[in-house]
């Protein structure tokens, strides 16, 4: 099974900061990597798919990059509504059990 | 508007059973694979089970294999998760999610999610 890790597990940042979150897969997953945002008590929301494609309606301050085993999610200028937990997810699997990373919590400094 | 509405959660004793439902609307349900994902209190997201668009193929995480059964009724636009032999570690919010294929090969994304239903396992 493909394992996903994320770093850091949490970070504190201020409004306007540039934030980068890293996700690593235990084997190459090409570009089959999705990013989700989850706020407390809410369902996850798809932000990025195919490692770097922005989901419709998602602000352009969110961007993704990477391929193979190493990926990043970048928020170019953190906004108050961006304080949340972010998860990566791989879909490079013949059985559709698409594992998630453990999450990165972004909170207010 | 795409909507997914889960129901059926509640309090159940260890060893008990529960059936979750996910009512879909706003899209052609029979054209999409569907997933169940859960989140234990204060924890991350865990994939539980998946089913193909016609229900002919099903998949389970090792943690629930043999205890949970996923199914769907495309005539009713509804996804189900029958949960049995429930354990304390199954306590979580359960989400259903639509799976969209955006490219040939392994290009899948969960683009719509329900609001979740809470399953509490306790005596």
Tab-separated table of C-alpha atoms in Angstrom:
chain	number	residue	atom	x	y	z
A	1	UNK	CA	0.000	0.000	0.000
A	2	UNK	CA	1.106	3.533	-0.723
A	3	UNK	CA	1.793	5.559	2.413
A	4	UNK	CA	1.531	9.334	2.525
A	5	UNK	CA	3.356	11.665	4.883
A	6	UNK	CA	3.009	15.420	5.353
A	7	UNK	CA	5.183	18.079	6.908
A	8	UNK	CA	4.881	19.986	9.038
A	9	UNK	CA	2.059	18.467	11.083
A	10	UNK	CA	1.090	21.977	12.128
A	11	UNK	CA	2.219	25.524	11.579
A	12	UNK	CA	1.364	28.974	12.809
A	13	UNK	CA	1.229	31.817	10.338
A	14	UNK	CA	-0.081	35.338	9.957
A	15	UNK	CA	-2.487	36.798	7.450
A	16	UNK	CA	-0.527	37.661	4.328
A	17	UNK	CA	2.170	35.038	4.877
A	18	UNK	CA	3.269	32.617	2.188
A	19	UNK	CA	2.667	29.067	3.399
A	20	UNK	CA	4.082	25.838	1.975
A	21	UNK	CA	3.024	22.327	2.958
A	22	UNK	CA	4.869	19.235	1.798
A	23	UNK	CA	3.474	15.795	1.020
A	24	UNK	CA	5.553	12.717	0.276
A	25	UNK	CA	4.466	9.356	-1.118
A	26	UNK	CA	6.157	6.067	-0.252
A	27	UNK	CA	6.505	5.289	-3.973
A	28	UNK	CA	6.102	7.206	-7.178
A	29	UNK	CA	2.501	8.242	-7.831
A	30	UNK	CA	3.218	10.296	-10.965
A	31	UNK	CA	0.955	13.361	-10.620
A	32	UNK	CA	-2.024	11.564	-9.112
A	33	UNK	CA	-2.154	13.727	-6.028
A	34	UNK	CA	-5.082	15.722	-4.646
A	35	UNK	CA	-5.198	18.363	-1.918
A	36	UNK	CA	-8.173	19.017	0.362
A	37	UNK	CA	-8.972	21.707	2.895
A	38	UNK	CA	-11.050	20.902	5.965
A	39	UNK	CA	-12.426	23.354	8.500
A	40	UNK	CA	-13.668	22.222	11.941
A	41	UNK	CA	-17.022	20.471	11.766
A	42	UNK	CA	-17.109	20.606	7.970
A	43	UNK	CA	-16.548	18.155	5.162
A	44	UNK	CA	-13.273	18.244	3.220
A	45	UNK	CA	-13.178	20.501	0.178
A	46	UNK	CA	-11.180	19.687	-2.942
A	47	UNK	CA	-8.595	22.374	-3.725
A	48	UNK	CA	-6.095	20.855	-6.144
A	49	UNK	CA	-6.154	17.722	-8.291
A	50	UNK	CA	-3.551	16.168	-10.566
A	51	UNK	CA	-0.910	17.745	-8.313
A	52	UNK	CA	-1.249	21.218	-9.815
A	53	UNK	CA	-4.724	21.743	-11.300
A	54	UNK	CA	-6.931	24.184	-9.439
A	55	UNK	CA	-10.446	22.919	-8.748
A	56	UNK	CA	-13.182	25.191	-10.092
A	57	UNK	CA	-14.035	28.009	-7.711
A	58	UNK	CA	-10.860	27.758	-5.638
A	59	UNK	CA	-8.942	31.036	-5.237
A	60	UNK	CA	-5.774	31.404	-7.285
A	61	UNK	CA	-3.667	31.991	-4.169
A	62	UNK	CA	-3.684	28.200	-3.822
A	63	UNK	CA	-1.239	26.300	-6.011
A	64	UNK	CA	0.238	22.830	-6.139
A	65	UNK	CA	3.372	21.362	-7.615
A	66	UNK	CA	5.404	18.187	-7.741
A	67	UNK	CA	5.435	14.747	-9.271
A	68	UNK	CA	6.764	11.331	-8.444
A	69	UNK	CA	7.038	11.221	-4.658
A	70	UNK	CA	7.330	14.854	-3.551
A	71	UNK	CA	4.581	17.436	-3.697
A	72	UNK	CA	3.844	20.873	-2.277
A	73	UNK	CA	0.776	22.972	-1.612
A	74	UNK	CA	1.426	26.705	-1.481
A	75	UNK	CA	-0.836	29.479	-0.278
A	76	UNK	CA	0.674	32.648	-1.672
A	77	UNK	CA	-0.928	35.099	0.760
A	78	UNK	CA	-2.746	33.536	3.692
A	79	UNK	CA	-6.258	34.824	4.272
A	80	UNK	CA	-8.361	34.536	7.458
A	81	UNK	CA	-10.591	31.915	5.842
A	82	UNK	CA	-7.575	29.713	5.041
A	83	UNK	CA	-6.970	28.660	8.634
A	84	UNK	CA	-7.827	24.980	8.413
A	85	UNK	CA	-6.329	21.510	8.105
A	86	UNK	CA	-4.948	20.427	4.748
A	87	UNK	CA	-4.744	16.836	3.525
A	88	UNK	CA	-3.029	15.308	0.535
A	89	UNK	CA	-4.444	12.180	-1.084
A	90	UNK	CA	-3.054	9.808	-3.678
A	91	UNK	CA	-5.212	8.156	-6.321
A	92	UNK	CA	-2.443	6.047	-7.884
A	93	UNK	CA	-3.932	2.733	-6.908
A	94	UNK	CA	-5.460	-0.188	-8.776
A	95	UNK	CA	-7.843	-0.651	-5.884
A	96	UNK	CA	-9.631	2.658	-5.248
A	97	UNK	CA	-8.573	2.981	-1.634
A	98	UNK	CA	-6.983	6.362	-2.025
A	99	UNK	CA	-4.957	7.004	1.104
A	100	UNK	CA	-4.724	10.405	2.722
A	101	UNK	CA	-1.798	12.056	4.380
A	102	UNK	CA	-2.066	12.721	8.135
A	103	UNK	CA	-2.900	16.383	7.628
A	104	UNK	CA	-1.292	19.766	8.303
A	105	UNK	CA	-3.085	22.173	10.581
A	106	UNK	CA	-2.613	25.855	9.776
A	107	UNK	CA	-3.507	28.173	12.613
A	108	UNK	CA	-3.133	31.801	13.517
A	109	UNK	CA	0.165	33.043	14.899
B	1	UNK	CA	-26.770	21.501	-7.546
B	2	UNK	CA	-24.947	18.378	-6.432
B	3	UNK	CA	-25.997	17.240	-2.964
B	4	UNK	CA	-24.999	14.284	-0.829
B	5	UNK	CA	-26.886	13.788	2.422
B	6	UNK	CA	-25.827	11.108	4.881
B	7	UNK	CA	-28.102	9.622	7.515
B	8	UNK	CA	-28.302	6.647	9.827
B	9	UNK	CA	-25.609	7.500	12.329
B	10	UNK	CA	-26.171	7.198	16.040
B	11	UNK	CA	-25.209	5.411	19.226
B	12	UNK	CA	-24.570	1.675	19.005
B	13	UNK	CA	-23.097	-0.811	21.446
B	14	UNK	CA	-19.828	-2.621	20.719
B	15	UNK	CA	-20.566	-5.616	18.543
B	16	UNK	CA	-23.690	-4.000	17.159
B	17	UNK	CA	-24.732	-3.059	13.654
B	18	UNK	CA	-25.757	0.100	11.860
B	19	UNK	CA	-26.632	1.035	8.291
B	20	UNK	CA	-25.642	4.385	6.885
B	21	UNK	CA	-27.302	5.930	3.853
B	22	UNK	CA	-26.182	8.651	1.481
B	23	UNK	CA	-28.897	10.239	-0.664
B	24	UNK	CA	-27.569	11.811	-3.848
B	25	UNK	CA	-29.164	14.466	-6.031
B	26	UNK	CA	-28.224	16.959	-8.712
B	27	UNK	CA	-26.206	14.554	-10.869
B	28	UNK	CA	-26.498	11.216	-12.643
B	29	UNK	CA	-25.751	8.994	-9.654
B	30	UNK	CA	-25.384	5.825	-11.711
B	31	UNK	CA	-22.441	7.334	-13.618
B	32	UNK	CA	-20.149	7.787	-10.630
B	33	UNK	CA	-18.160	5.619	-8.292
B	34	UNK	CA	-18.726	6.503	-4.663
B	35	UNK	CA	-16.646	6.301	-1.522
B	36	UNK	CA	-17.067	6.269	2.238
B	37	UNK	CA	-14.432	8.110	4.254
B	38	UNK	CA	-14.392	8.429	8.031
B	39	UNK	CA	-12.812	10.685	10.607
B	40	UNK	CA	-12.414	9.684	14.229
B	41	UNK	CA	-12.702	12.505	16.777
B	42	UNK	CA	-9.657	14.747	16.531
B	43	UNK	CA	-8.043	12.509	13.909
B	44	UNK	CA	-7.374	12.582	10.177
B	45	UNK	CA	-9.283	11.213	7.212
B	46	UNK	CA	-9.409	7.455	6.668
B	47	UNK	CA	-10.631	5.757	3.544
B	48	UNK	CA	-13.246	3.096	4.371
B	49	UNK	CA	-14.809	1.675	1.241
B	50	UNK	CA	-15.449	2.241	-2.440
B	51	UNK	CA	-17.986	1.024	-4.992
B	52	UNK	CA	-18.052	1.247	-8.765
B	53	UNK	CA	-20.773	3.106	-10.622
B	54	UNK	CA	-22.838	-0.021	-11.332
B	55	UNK	CA	-22.132	-1.613	-7.967
B	56	UNK	CA	-20.304	-4.500	-9.538
B	57	UNK	CA	-16.985	-3.815	-7.817
B	58	UNK	CA	-16.439	-3.057	-4.161
B	59	UNK	CA	-13.329	-2.339	-2.113
B	60	UNK	CA	-12.593	-2.094	1.595
B	61	UNK	CA	-9.865	-0.854	3.868
B	62	UNK	CA	-8.231	-3.676	5.804
B	63	UNK	CA	-9.583	-2.186	9.036
B	64	UNK	CA	-13.209	-2.871	8.035
B	65	UNK	CA	-12.918	-5.820	5.642
B	66	UNK	CA	-15.301	-8.600	6.570
B	67	UNK	CA	-17.334	-6.336	8.870
B	68	UNK	CA	-18.639	-3.599	6.560
B	69	UNK	CA	-20.546	-3.915	3.283
B	70	UNK	CA	-20.922	-1.119	0.762
B	71	UNK	CA	-23.805	-1.145	-1.695
B	72	UNK	CA	-25.860	1.184	-3.818
B	73	UNK	CA	-29.340	1.427	-5.311
B	74	UNK	CA	-29.069	3.431	-8.497
B	75	UNK	CA	-32.862	3.486	-8.888
B	76	UNK	CA	-33.064	5.329	-5.569
B	77	UNK	CA	-29.878	7.392	-6.001
B	78	UNK	CA	-28.660	6.096	-2.671
B	79	UNK	CA	-25.388	4.723	-1.338
B	80	UNK	CA	-25.256	2.488	1.722
B	81	UNK	CA	-22.739	1.263	4.258
B	82	UNK	CA	-23.806	-1.692	6.364
B	83	UNK	CA	-21.580	-1.814	9.420
B	84	UNK	CA	-21.359	-4.862	11.670
B	85	UNK	CA	-19.306	-6.097	14.633
B	86	UNK	CA	-18.715	-2.475	15.519
B	87	UNK	CA	-15.745	-1.578	17.683
B	88	UNK	CA	-14.781	1.484	19.678
B	89	UNK	CA	-12.267	2.349	16.973
B	90	UNK	CA	-15.072	2.589	14.400
B	91	UNK	CA	-16.451	5.643	16.167
B	92	UNK	CA	-16.176	8.501	13.716
B	93	UNK	CA	-17.945	10.897	11.410
B	94	UNK	CA	-18.662	9.029	8.194
B	95	UNK	CA	-18.658	10.954	4.917
B	96	UNK	CA	-19.830	9.822	1.521
B	97	UNK	CA	-18.041	11.331	-1.460
B	98	UNK	CA	-18.543	11.326	-5.195
B	99	UNK	CA	-15.567	10.166	-7.209
B	100	UNK	CA	-14.948	11.836	-10.532
B	101	UNK	CA	-12.517	10.539	-13.091
B	102	UNK	CA	-10.710	13.511	-14.589
B	103	UNK	CA	-8.250	11.609	-16.751
B	104	UNK	CA	-7.576	8.157	-18.109
B	105	UNK	CA	-5.578	5.913	-15.827
B	106	UNK	CA	-5.473	6.884	-12.174
B	107	UNK	CA	-6.953	10.358	-12.428
B	108	UNK	CA	-9.625	10.392	-9.724
B	109	UNK	CA	-10.787	13.125	-7.371
B	110	UNK	CA	-13.479	13.350	-4.677
B	111	UNK	CA	-15.166	16.525	-5.793
B	112	UNK	CA	-18.344	16.475	-3.694
B	113	UNK	CA	-18.800	15.382	-0.098
B	114	UNK	CA	-21.757	15.036	2.220
B	115	UNK	CA	-21.899	16.764	5.577
B	116	UNK	CA	-21.169	13.550	7.462
B	117	UNK	CA	-23.011	11.417	9.993
B	118	UNK	CA	-21.637	10.562	13.432
B	119	UNK	CA	-21.360	6.978	14.593
B	120	UNK	CA	-20.767	6.528	18.298
B	121	UNK	CA	-19.787	3.078	19.586
B	122	UNK	CA	-20.186	2.813	23.329
B	123	UNK	CA	-21.825	0.672	25.966
